[in-house]
Amino acid sequence: MVKSKTIYECEHCGTQYAKWQGKCDTCAAWESISEVRVSPKANRNDHLTPVQELKSLHDSANQKFERMTTGLEEFDRVIGGGFVPGSLVLIGGQPGIGKSTLLLQISGLLAAQNQTVLYFSGEESLHQVADRANRLGAAENHLKFANEQIVENIQAAVEKFKPTAVIVDSIQTAYSERSDNIPGSISQIRESAEILMRSAKRTNTVFILVGHITKDGFLAGPKMLEHVVDTVLYLEGDRQNQFRMLRAVKNRFGSTHELGVFEMGERGLTVVKNPSELFLGNRALDVSGTAITSHLEGSRSFLVEVQALVSSAVYGNPQRNVTGYDLRRLSMLLAVLDRRLGFGMGTQDVFVNVVGGLRLEETAVDLGILMAVLSSLKDIPIDPHTVIIGEVGLGGEVRGVSHLRQRLAEARKLDFRTVVCPSVNQKDLSNLKGIQIAPVKTVSDALKLLF
Ligand code: TYD
Ligand code: MG
């Protein structure tokens, strides 16, 4: 709130004073000075300047951002159709997951289009990066490298060389010389990001910052870094296997639903055209405790294998261990099994794993996970040509899912024969050829059908 302030004014000549006095210095009048309260805002009325120009939203709505595509389609799709000039992108991921590799590839692709790209690394030497760029086919003339950590120097280089894109690998090693904070500290990271943000906006350059995340999945550094930038991407996956998933968790210039699937190989990351085939690649048929379900992310649907292992708890407290799915959601499913179907889960350890390092956040996978758990509990395999789709409600009911047709098309493409799906979705499924639909209303219906 703006406080009003007190001044003193001569009633004769209007001279203003900060303090009261008996005689006006200007007109020499006695007892003419009195107290006035002014609101500073009102006082500044004379100096109001209108905004430079007002633009109609209607006219501007159809003007698309000039996006800059890298040519790596899977990447361009995740960031919303290409980079928006002047935007600040943060890419997070665990050490060793492939952030530097991906950015070097992206830089190489941009440089091959004659765009100048500056790659600043605080972590690796010229020799290391050049060697890798060579292997990745990214050693382009327009791609320039410096081992640099000081953001002021980066800023100066941007002003001088006017690049299209700048990579800062990583924001944790960057620091501002003008700051008193210790490099690597939270305040340093924030200050550095803010300086780079201003540089991006002023020069209309794309800045891509690398941010390492800790084992728990948080950006090492403040969460607020996510608030400073325009786009936050995460590169995820199991380091043990070759799949890498790129997703946007924040995007001021596009949706956050798209998922890019890559494979890490000899020559860096390559796009996986048909993820379902890969996710289902090595599955063991006729083993209890596995189920195939459907996962939809953005415009793509995948079939994924979920595995469960149920065994008697040796000690009092049963364990629940889950990879790739929400632990609380699993507890809910187990409570449904317990209360609605009468399976005593309180004495069982339950382990759930989503194959391929994928993280399932969609509720349409609930029924598949629940059936994998039941399959393990009963030690009866589920028919390997069956896909199980449906959200599970607290009452043990199977609720409808979105885009069932698209999911079924994927199942049919991969030669699955039967799809267990919510009966409420049945009306969407007229004239479907080549695949058998098994509608279920409740978890107990699915149980009877499958075992
Ligand atoms: P890197 O991009 O350095 O990870 P980050 O920057 O996220 O820490 O990736 C390192 C891993 O990727 C390393 O284990 C080696 C592997 N890799 C490949 O398998 N193929 C390749 O072509 C490259 C460049 C790296
Ligand atoms: Mg790196």
Coordinates of N, CA and C in Angstrom, one line a residue, residues 64-246:
K64 N 1.8 -16.4 -35.1 CA 2.5 -17.5 -34.5 C 3.9 -17.1 -34.2
F65 N 4.5 -17.7 -33.1 CA 5.9 -17.5 -32.8 C 6.7 -18.0 -33.9
E66 N 7.7 -17.3 -34.3 CA 8.7 -17.9 -35.3 C 9.5 -18.9 -34.5
R67 N 9.1 -20.2 -34.8 CA 9.8 -21.2 -34.0 C 11.0 -21.7 -34.8
M68 N 12.0 -22.1 -34.1 CA 13.2 -22.6 -34.7 C 13.3 -24.1 -34.5
T69 N 13.2 -24.9 -35.6 CA 13.2 -26.4 -35.4 C 14.6 -26.9 -35.5
T70 N 14.8 -28.0 -34.8 CA 16.1 -28.6 -34.8 C 16.2 -29.7 -35.9
G71 N 15.1 -30.2 -36.3 CA 15.1 -31.3 -37.3 C 15.0 -32.6 -36.6
L72 N 15.3 -32.6 -35.3 CA 15.1 -33.9 -34.5 C 13.6 -33.8 -34.1
E73 N 12.8 -34.4 -34.9 CA 11.3 -34.3 -34.7 C 10.8 -34.5 -33.3
E74 N 11.3 -35.6 -32.7 CA 10.9 -36.0 -31.4 C 11.1 -34.9 -30.4
F75 N 12.3 -34.3 -30.5 CA 12.6 -33.2 -29.6 C 11.8 -31.9 -29.9
D76 N 11.6 -31.6 -31.2 CA 10.8 -30.4 -31.5 C 9.4 -30.5 -31.0
R77 N 8.8 -31.7 -31.1 CA 7.5 -31.9 -30.7 C 7.3 -31.7 -29.2
V78 N 8.3 -32.2 -28.4 CA 8.2 -32.0 -26.9 C 8.3 -30.6 -26.5
I79 N 9.1 -29.8 -27.2 CA 9.2 -28.4 -26.8 C 8.1 -27.5 -27.5
G80 N 7.2 -28.2 -28.1 CA 6.0 -27.4 -28.6 C 6.2 -27.0 -30.1
G81 N 7.1 -27.7 -30.8 CA 7.2 -27.4 -32.3 C 8.4 -26.5 -32.6
G82 N 9.4 -26.5 -31.7 CA 10.6 -25.8 -32.0 C 10.9 -24.8 -30.9
F83 N 12.1 -24.2 -30.9 CA 12.5 -23.2 -29.9 C 11.8 -21.9 -30.2
V84 N 11.4 -21.2 -29.2 CA 10.9 -19.8 -29.4 C 12.1 -18.9 -29.1
P85 N 12.5 -18.0 -30.0 CA 13.6 -17.1 -29.8 C 13.4 -16.3 -28.5
G86 N 14.5 -16.1 -27.8 CA 14.4 -15.4 -26.5 C 13.9 -16.2 -25.4
S87 N 13.8 -17.5 -25.6 CA 13.2 -18.3 -24.4 C 14.4 -19.0 -23.7
L88 N 14.1 -19.3 -22.4 CA 15.1 -19.9 -21.6 C 14.5 -21.3 -21.2
V89 N 15.3 -22.3 -21.6 CA 14.9 -23.7 -21.4 C 15.8 -24.4 -20.4
L90 N 15.2 -25.1 -19.5 CA 16.0 -25.8 -18.5 C 15.8 -27.3 -18.8
I91 N 16.9 -28.0 -18.9 CA 16.8 -29.5 -19.1 C 17.4 -30.2 -17.9
G92 N 16.6 -30.9 -17.2 CA 17.0 -31.6 -16.0 C 17.1 -33.1 -16.2
G93 N 17.9 -33.7 -15.3 CA 18.1 -35.1 -15.4 C 19.2 -35.6 -14.6
Q94 N 19.3 -36.8 -14.2 CA 20.3 -37.4 -13.3 C 21.7 -37.3 -14.1
P95 N 22.7 -37.2 -13.3 CA 24.0 -37.2 -14.0 C 24.2 -38.5 -14.8
G96 N 24.7 -38.4 -16.0 CA 25.0 -39.5 -16.8 C 23.8 -40.0 -17.7
I97 N 22.7 -39.3 -17.6 CA 21.5 -39.8 -18.3 C 21.6 -39.4 -19.8
G98 N 22.3 -38.4 -20.1 CA 22.5 -38.0 -21.5 C 22.1 -36.6 -21.9
K99 N 22.1 -35.7 -20.9 CA 21.8 -34.3 -21.2 C 22.8 -33.6 -22.1
S100 N 24.1 -33.8 -21.8 CA 25.1 -33.2 -22.6 C 25.1 -33.8 -24.0
T101 N 24.9 -35.1 -24.1 CA 24.8 -35.7 -25.4 C 23.7 -35.2 -26.2
L102 N 22.5 -35.1 -25.6 CA 21.3 -34.6 -26.3 C 21.6 -33.1 -26.8
L103 N 22.1 -32.3 -25.9 CA 22.3 -30.9 -26.3 C 23.4 -30.7 -27.3
L104 N 24.4 -31.6 -27.3 CA 25.4 -31.5 -28.3 C 24.9 -31.9 -29.7
Q105 N 24.0 -32.9 -29.7 CA 23.3 -33.3 -30.9 C 22.5 -32.1 -31.5
I106 N 21.7 -31.5 -30.5 CA 20.8 -30.4 -30.9 C 21.6 -29.3 -31.5
S107 N 22.7 -29.0 -30.8 CA 23.6 -27.9 -31.2 C 24.1 -28.1 -32.6
G108 N 24.6 -29.4 -32.8 CA 25.1 -29.7 -34.1 C 24.1 -29.6 -35.2
L109 N 22.8 -30.0 -34.9 CA 21.8 -29.8 -35.9 C 21.5 -28.4 -36.3
L110 N 21.5 -27.5 -35.2 CA 21.2 -26.1 -35.5 C 22.4 -25.5 -36.3
A111 N 23.6 -25.9 -35.9 CA 24.8 -25.3 -36.5 C 24.9 -25.7 -38.0
A112 N 24.4 -27.0 -38.2 CA 24.4 -27.4 -39.6 C 23.4 -26.6 -40.5
Q113 N 22.5 -25.9 -39.8 CA 21.6 -25.0 -40.6 C 22.1 -23.6 -40.6
N114 N 23.4 -23.5 -40.4 CA 24.1 -22.2 -40.4 C 23.7 -21.3 -39.3
Q115 N 23.2 -21.8 -38.2 CA 22.9 -21.0 -37.0 C 24.1 -21.1 -36.1
T116 N 24.5 -19.9 -35.6 CA 25.6 -20.0 -34.6 C 25.2 -20.4 -33.2
V117 N 25.9 -21.4 -32.7 CA 25.5 -21.9 -31.4 C 26.8 -21.9 -30.5
L118 N 26.6 -21.3 -29.3 CA 27.7 -21.3 -28.4 C 27.5 -22.3 -27.3
Y119 N 28.4 -23.2 -27.1 CA 28.3 -24.2 -26.1 C 29.3 -23.9 -25.0
F120 N 28.8 -23.6 -23.8 CA 29.6 -23.3 -22.6 C 29.6 -24.4 -21.7
S121 N 30.7 -25.0 -21.4 CA 30.7 -26.1 -20.4 C 31.5 -25.7 -19.2
G122 N 31.0 -25.9 -18.1 CA 31.8 -25.7 -16.9 C 32.3 -27.0 -16.4
E123 N 31.9 -28.1 -17.1 CA 32.2 -29.4 -16.5 C 33.2 -30.2 -17.4
E124 N 33.2 -29.9 -18.7 CA 34.1 -30.7 -19.6 C 35.0 -29.8 -20.4
S125 N 36.1 -30.4 -20.8 CA 37.2 -29.6 -21.5 C 36.8 -29.7 -23.0
L126 N 37.5 -28.8 -23.7 CA 37.3 -28.7 -25.2 C 37.6 -30.0 -25.8
H127 N 38.6 -30.7 -25.3 CA 39.0 -32.0 -25.9 C 37.9 -33.0 -25.8
Q128 N 37.4 -33.1 -24.6 CA 36.3 -34.1 -24.3 C 35.1 -33.8 -25.2
V129 N 34.7 -32.5 -25.2 CA 33.5 -32.2 -26.0 C 33.7 -32.4 -27.5
A130 N 34.9 -31.9 -27.9 CA 35.1 -32.0 -29.4 C 35.2 -33.5 -29.8
D131 N 35.7 -34.3 -29.0 CA 35.8 -35.7 -29.3 C 34.4 -36.4 -29.4
R132 N 33.6 -36.0 -28.4 CA 32.2 -36.5 -28.4 C 31.4 -36.0 -29.6
A133 N 31.6 -34.7 -29.9 CA 30.9 -34.0 -31.0 C 31.3 -34.8 -32.3
N134 N 32.5 -35.1 -32.4 CA 33.0 -35.8 -33.6 C 32.3 -37.2 -33.7
R135 N 32.1 -37.9 -32.6 CA 31.5 -39.2 -32.7 C 30.0 -39.1 -33.0
L136 N 29.4 -38.0 -32.5 CA 28.0 -37.8 -32.7 C 27.7 -37.1 -34.1
G137 N 28.7 -36.8 -34.8 CA 28.5 -36.1 -36.1 C 28.0 -34.7 -35.9
A138 N 28.4 -34.0 -34.7 CA 27.9 -32.7 -34.4 C 29.0 -31.6 -34.5
A139 N 30.2 -32.1 -35.0 CA 31.3 -31.1 -35.0 C 31.2 -30.2 -36.2
E140 N 30.3 -29.2 -36.0 CA 30.0 -28.2 -37.1 C 30.8 -27.0 -36.9
N141 N 31.1 -26.3 -38.0 CA 31.8 -25.0 -38.0 C 31.1 -23.9 -37.1
H142 N 29.8 -23.9 -37.2 CA 29.1 -22.8 -36.5 C 28.8 -23.1 -35.0
L143 N 29.3 -24.3 -34.6 CA 29.2 -24.6 -33.2 C 30.5 -24.3 -32.5
K144 N 30.4 -23.3 -31.6 CA 31.6 -22.9 -30.9 C 31.6 -23.3 -29.4
F145 N 32.8 -23.6 -28.9 CA 32.8 -24.1 -27.5 C 33.7 -23.2 -26.7
A146 N 33.4 -23.1 -25.4 CA 34.3 -22.5 -24.4 C 34.1 -23.2 -23.1
N147 N 35.2 -23.4 -22.4 CA 35.1 -23.9 -21.0 C 34.9 -22.7 -20.2
E148 N 33.7 -22.3 -19.8 CA 33.4 -21.1 -19.2 C 32.3 -21.2 -18.1
Q149 N 32.5 -20.6 -17.0 CA 31.5 -20.7 -15.9 C 31.0 -19.4 -15.5
I150 N 31.6 -18.3 -15.9 CA 31.2 -17.0 -15.4 C 30.1 -16.4 -16.3
V151 N 29.0 -16.2 -15.7 CA 27.8 -15.8 -16.5 C 28.1 -14.4 -17.2
E152 N 28.8 -13.5 -16.6 CA 29.1 -12.2 -17.2 C 29.9 -12.4 -18.5
N153 N 30.8 -13.4 -18.5 CA 31.6 -13.7 -19.7 C 30.7 -14.3 -20.8
I154 N 29.8 -15.1 -20.3 CA 28.8 -15.7 -21.3 C 28.0 -14.6 -21.9
Q155 N 27.5 -13.8 -21.0 CA 26.7 -12.6 -21.5 C 27.4 -11.8 -22.5
A156 N 28.7 -11.5 -22.3 CA 29.5 -10.7 -23.2 C 29.7 -11.4 -24.5
A157 N 29.9 -12.7 -24.4 CA 30.1 -13.5 -25.7 C 28.8 -13.5 -26.5
V158 N 27.7 -13.5 -25.8 CA 26.4 -13.5 -26.6 C 26.2 -12.1 -27.3
E159 N 26.6 -11.0 -26.6 CA 26.5 -9.7 -27.2 C 27.4 -9.6 -28.4
K160 N 28.6 -10.2 -28.3 CA 29.6 -10.1 -29.4 C 29.3 -11.0 -30.6
F161 N 29.0 -12.3 -30.3 CA 28.9 -13.2 -31.4 C 27.5 -13.4 -31.9
K162 N 26.5 -12.8 -31.2 CA 25.1 -12.9 -31.6 C 24.7 -14.3 -32.1
P163 N 24.8 -15.3 -31.2 CA 24.4 -16.6 -31.6 C 22.8 -16.8 -31.6
T164 N 22.4 -17.8 -32.3 CA 21.0 -18.2 -32.2 C 20.6 -18.9 -30.9
A165 N 21.6 -19.7 -30.5 CA 21.3 -20.5 -29.3 C 22.6 -20.6 -28.4
V166 N 22.4 -20.7 -27.1 CA 23.5 -20.8 -26.2 C 23.2 -21.9 -25.2
I167 N 24.2 -22.8 -25.1 CA 24.0 -23.9 -24.1 C 24.9 -23.6 -22.9
V168 N 24.3 -23.7 -21.7 CA 25.1 -23.6 -20.5 C 25.0 -24.9 -19.7
D169 N 26.2 -25.6 -19.7 CA 26.2 -26.9 -19.1 C 27.2 -26.9 -18.0
S170 N 26.8 -26.8 -16.8 CA 25.5 -26.8 -16.2 C 25.3 -25.5 -15.4
I171 N 24.0 -25.3 -15.1 CA 23.7 -24.1 -14.3 C 24.3 -24.2 -12.9
Q172 N 24.5 -25.4 -12.4 CA 25.1 -25.6 -11.1 C 26.6 -25.2 -11.0
T173 N 27.3 -25.2 -12.2 CA 28.7 -24.8 -12.2 C 28.8 -23.3 -12.6
A174 N 27.7 -22.7 -13.1 CA 27.8 -21.3 -13.5 C 27.8 -20.4 -12.3
Y175 N 28.5 -19.3 -12.4 CA 28.4 -18.3 -11.3 C 28.6 -16.9 -11.8
S176 N 28.1 -15.9 -11.0 CA 28.3 -14.5 -11.3 C 29.4 -14.0 -10.5
E177 N 30.3 -13.3 -11.2 CA 31.5 -12.7 -10.5 C 31.1 -11.6 -9.6
R178 N 29.9 -11.0 -9.9 CA 29.5 -9.8 -9.1 C 28.8 -10.2 -7.8
S179 N 28.6 -11.5 -7.7 CA 27.8 -11.9 -6.5 C 28.7 -12.3 -5.4
D180 N 28.3 -12.1 -4.2 CA 29.1 -12.5 -3.0 C 28.9 -14.0 -2.6
N181 N 27.8 -14.6 -3.2 CA 27.5 -15.9 -2.8 C 28.5 -17.0 -3.4
I182 N 28.5 -18.1 -2.7 CA 29.5 -19.2 -3.1 C 28.9 -19.8 -4.4
P183 N 29.8 -20.1 -5.3 CA 29.4 -20.8 -6.5 C 28.8 -22.2 -6.2
G184 N 27.7 -22.5 -6.8 CA 27.0 -23.7 -6.5 C 25.9 -23.6 -5.5
S185 N 25.9 -22.4 -4.8 CA 24.9 -22.3 -3.7 C 23.6 -21.9 -4.4
I186 N 22.5 -22.1 -3.7 CA 21.2 -21.8 -4.3 C 21.0 -20.4 -4.7
S187 N 21.6 -19.4 -4.0 CA 21.4 -18.0 -4.4 C 22.2 -17.8 -5.6
Q188 N 23.4 -18.4 -5.7 CA 24.2 -18.2 -6.9 C 23.5 -18.8 -8.2
I189 N 22.9 -19.9 -8.0 CA 22.2 -20.5 -9.2 C 21.1 -19.6 -9.6
R190 N 20.4 -19.1 -8.6 CA 19.2 -18.2 -9.0 C 19.7 -17.0 -9.7
E191 N 20.7 -16.4 -9.1 CA 21.3 -15.1 -9.7 C 21.8 -15.4 -11.1
S192 N 22.5 -16.5 -11.3 CA 23.0 -16.8 -12.6 C 21.9 -17.0 -13.6
A193 N 20.9 -17.7 -13.2 CA 19.7 -18.0 -14.1 C 19.1 -16.7 -14.5
E194 N 18.9 -15.8 -13.5 CA 18.3 -14.5 -13.8 C 19.1 -13.6 -14.7
I195 N 20.4 -13.6 -14.6 CA 21.2 -12.9 -15.5 C 21.1 -13.4 -16.9
L196 N 21.1 -14.8 -17.0 CA 21.0 -15.4 -18.3 C 19.6 -15.1 -18.9
M197 N 18.6 -15.1 -18.1 CA 17.3 -14.9 -18.6 C 17.2 -13.5 -19.2
R198 N 17.8 -12.5 -18.5 CA 17.7 -11.1 -19.1 C 18.5 -11.1 -20.4
S199 N 19.6 -11.8 -20.4 CA 20.4 -11.8 -21.7 C 19.6 -12.4 -22.8
A200 N 18.8 -13.5 -22.5 CA 18.0 -14.2 -23.5 C 17.0 -13.2 -24.0
K201 N 16.3 -12.5 -23.1 CA 15.2 -11.7 -23.5 C 15.7 -10.5 -24.3
R202 N 16.8 -9.9 -23.9 CA 17.3 -8.7 -24.5 C 17.9 -9.0 -25.9
T203 N 18.5 -10.2 -26.1 CA 19.2 -10.5 -27.4 C 18.3 -11.4 -28.2
N204 N 17.2 -11.8 -27.7 CA 16.3 -12.8 -28.4 C 17.0 -14.1 -28.8
T205 N 17.8 -14.5 -27.9 CA 18.6 -15.7 -28.1 C 18.0 -16.9 -27.3
V206 N 18.0 -18.1 -27.8 CA 17.5 -19.2 -27.0 C 18.6 -19.7 -26.1
F207 N 18.3 -19.8 -24.8 CA 19.3 -20.3 -23.8 C 18.8 -21.6 -23.3
I208 N 19.7 -22.6 -23.3 CA 19.4 -23.9 -22.8 C 20.3 -24.2 -21.6
L209 N 19.7 -24.3 -20.5 CA 20.5 -24.6 -19.3 C 20.4 -26.0 -18.9
V210 N 21.5 -26.6 -18.5 CA 21.5 -28.0 -18.0 C 21.4 -27.9 -16.5
G211 N 20.5 -28.7 -15.9 CA 20.4 -28.7 -14.4 C 20.4 -30.2 -14.0
H212 N 21.4 -30.5 -13.1 CA 21.4 -31.9 -12.6 C 20.3 -32.1 -11.5
I213 N 19.8 -33.2 -11.5 CA 18.8 -33.5 -10.5 C 19.3 -34.6 -9.5
T214 N 18.8 -34.6 -8.3 CA 19.3 -35.5 -7.3 C 18.6 -36.8 -7.5
K215 N 18.9 -37.8 -6.8 CA 18.3 -39.1 -6.9 C 16.8 -39.1 -6.7
D216 N 16.3 -38.2 -5.8 CA 14.9 -38.1 -5.6 C 14.1 -37.4 -6.7
G217 N 14.8 -36.9 -7.7 CA 14.2 -36.3 -8.8 C 14.0 -34.8 -8.7
F218 N 14.6 -34.2 -7.7 CA 14.5 -32.8 -7.6 C 15.7 -32.1 -8.3
L219 N 15.5 -31.0 -8.9 CA 16.6 -30.2 -9.4 C 17.5 -29.9 -8.3
A220 N 18.8 -30.2 -8.4 CA 19.7 -29.8 -7.4 C 19.9 -28.3 -7.5
G221 N 19.4 -27.7 -6.5 CA 19.3 -26.2 -6.6 C 17.8 -26.0 -6.3
P222 N 17.5 -24.7 -6.3 CA 16.1 -24.4 -5.9 C 15.1 -24.8 -6.9
K223 N 13.9 -25.1 -6.3 CA 12.8 -25.4 -7.2 C 12.4 -24.1 -7.9
M224 N 12.8 -23.0 -7.4 CA 12.4 -21.7 -8.0 C 13.1 -21.5 -9.3
L225 N 14.1 -22.3 -9.6 CA 14.7 -22.2 -10.9 C 13.7 -22.5 -12.0
E226 N 12.8 -23.4 -11.6 CA 11.7 -23.8 -12.6 C 10.8 -22.6 -12.8
H227 N 10.7 -21.7 -11.8 CA 9.8 -20.6 -12.0 C 10.5 -19.5 -12.9
V228 N 11.8 -19.4 -12.9 CA 12.5 -18.4 -13.6 C 12.4 -18.7 -15.1
V229 N 12.5 -20.0 -15.5 CA 12.7 -20.3 -16.9 C 11.3 -20.4 -17.6
D230 N 11.3 -20.5 -18.9 CA 10.1 -20.6 -19.7 C 9.7 -22.0 -19.9
T231 N 10.7 -22.9 -20.0 CA 10.4 -24.3 -20.3 C 11.2 -25.2 -19.5
V232 N 10.6 -26.2 -18.9 CA 11.4 -27.2 -18.1 C 11.3 -28.6 -18.8
L233 N 12.4 -29.1 -19.2 CA 12.3 -30.5 -19.7 C 13.0 -31.4 -18.8
Y234 N 12.6 -32.7 -18.8 CA 13.3 -33.7 -18.0 C 13.7 -34.8 -18.9
L235 N 14.9 -35.2 -18.8 CA 15.3 -36.4 -19.5 C 15.4 -37.5 -18.5
E236 N 14.7 -38.6 -18.7 CA 14.6 -39.7 -17.7 C 14.9 -41.0 -18.3
G237 N 15.0 -42.0 -17.5 CA 15.2 -43.3 -17.9 C 16.0 -44.1 -17.0
D238 N 16.2 -45.3 -17.2 CA 17.0 -46.2 -16.4 C 18.4 -46.1 -17.0
R239 N 19.4 -45.9 -16.2 CA 20.8 -45.8 -16.8 C 21.2 -47.2 -17.2
Q240 N 20.5 -48.2 -16.6 CA 20.9 -49.6 -17.0 C 20.4 -50.0 -18.4
N241 N 19.2 -49.4 -18.8 CA 18.8 -49.8 -20.1 C 18.9 -48.6 -21.0
Q242 N 18.6 -48.8 -22.3 CA 19.0 -47.7 -23.3 C 17.9 -46.7 -23.6
F243 N 16.7 -46.9 -23.0 CA 15.7 -45.9 -23.3 C 15.8 -44.6 -22.5
R244 N 15.4 -43.5 -23.2 CA 15.4 -42.2 -22.5 C 14.1 -41.5 -22.9
M245 N 13.5 -41.0 -21.9 CA 12.2 -40.3 -22.1 C 12.4 -38.8 -21.9
L246 N 12.0 -38.0 -22.8 CA 12.1 -36.6 -22.7 C 10.7 -36.0 -22.5

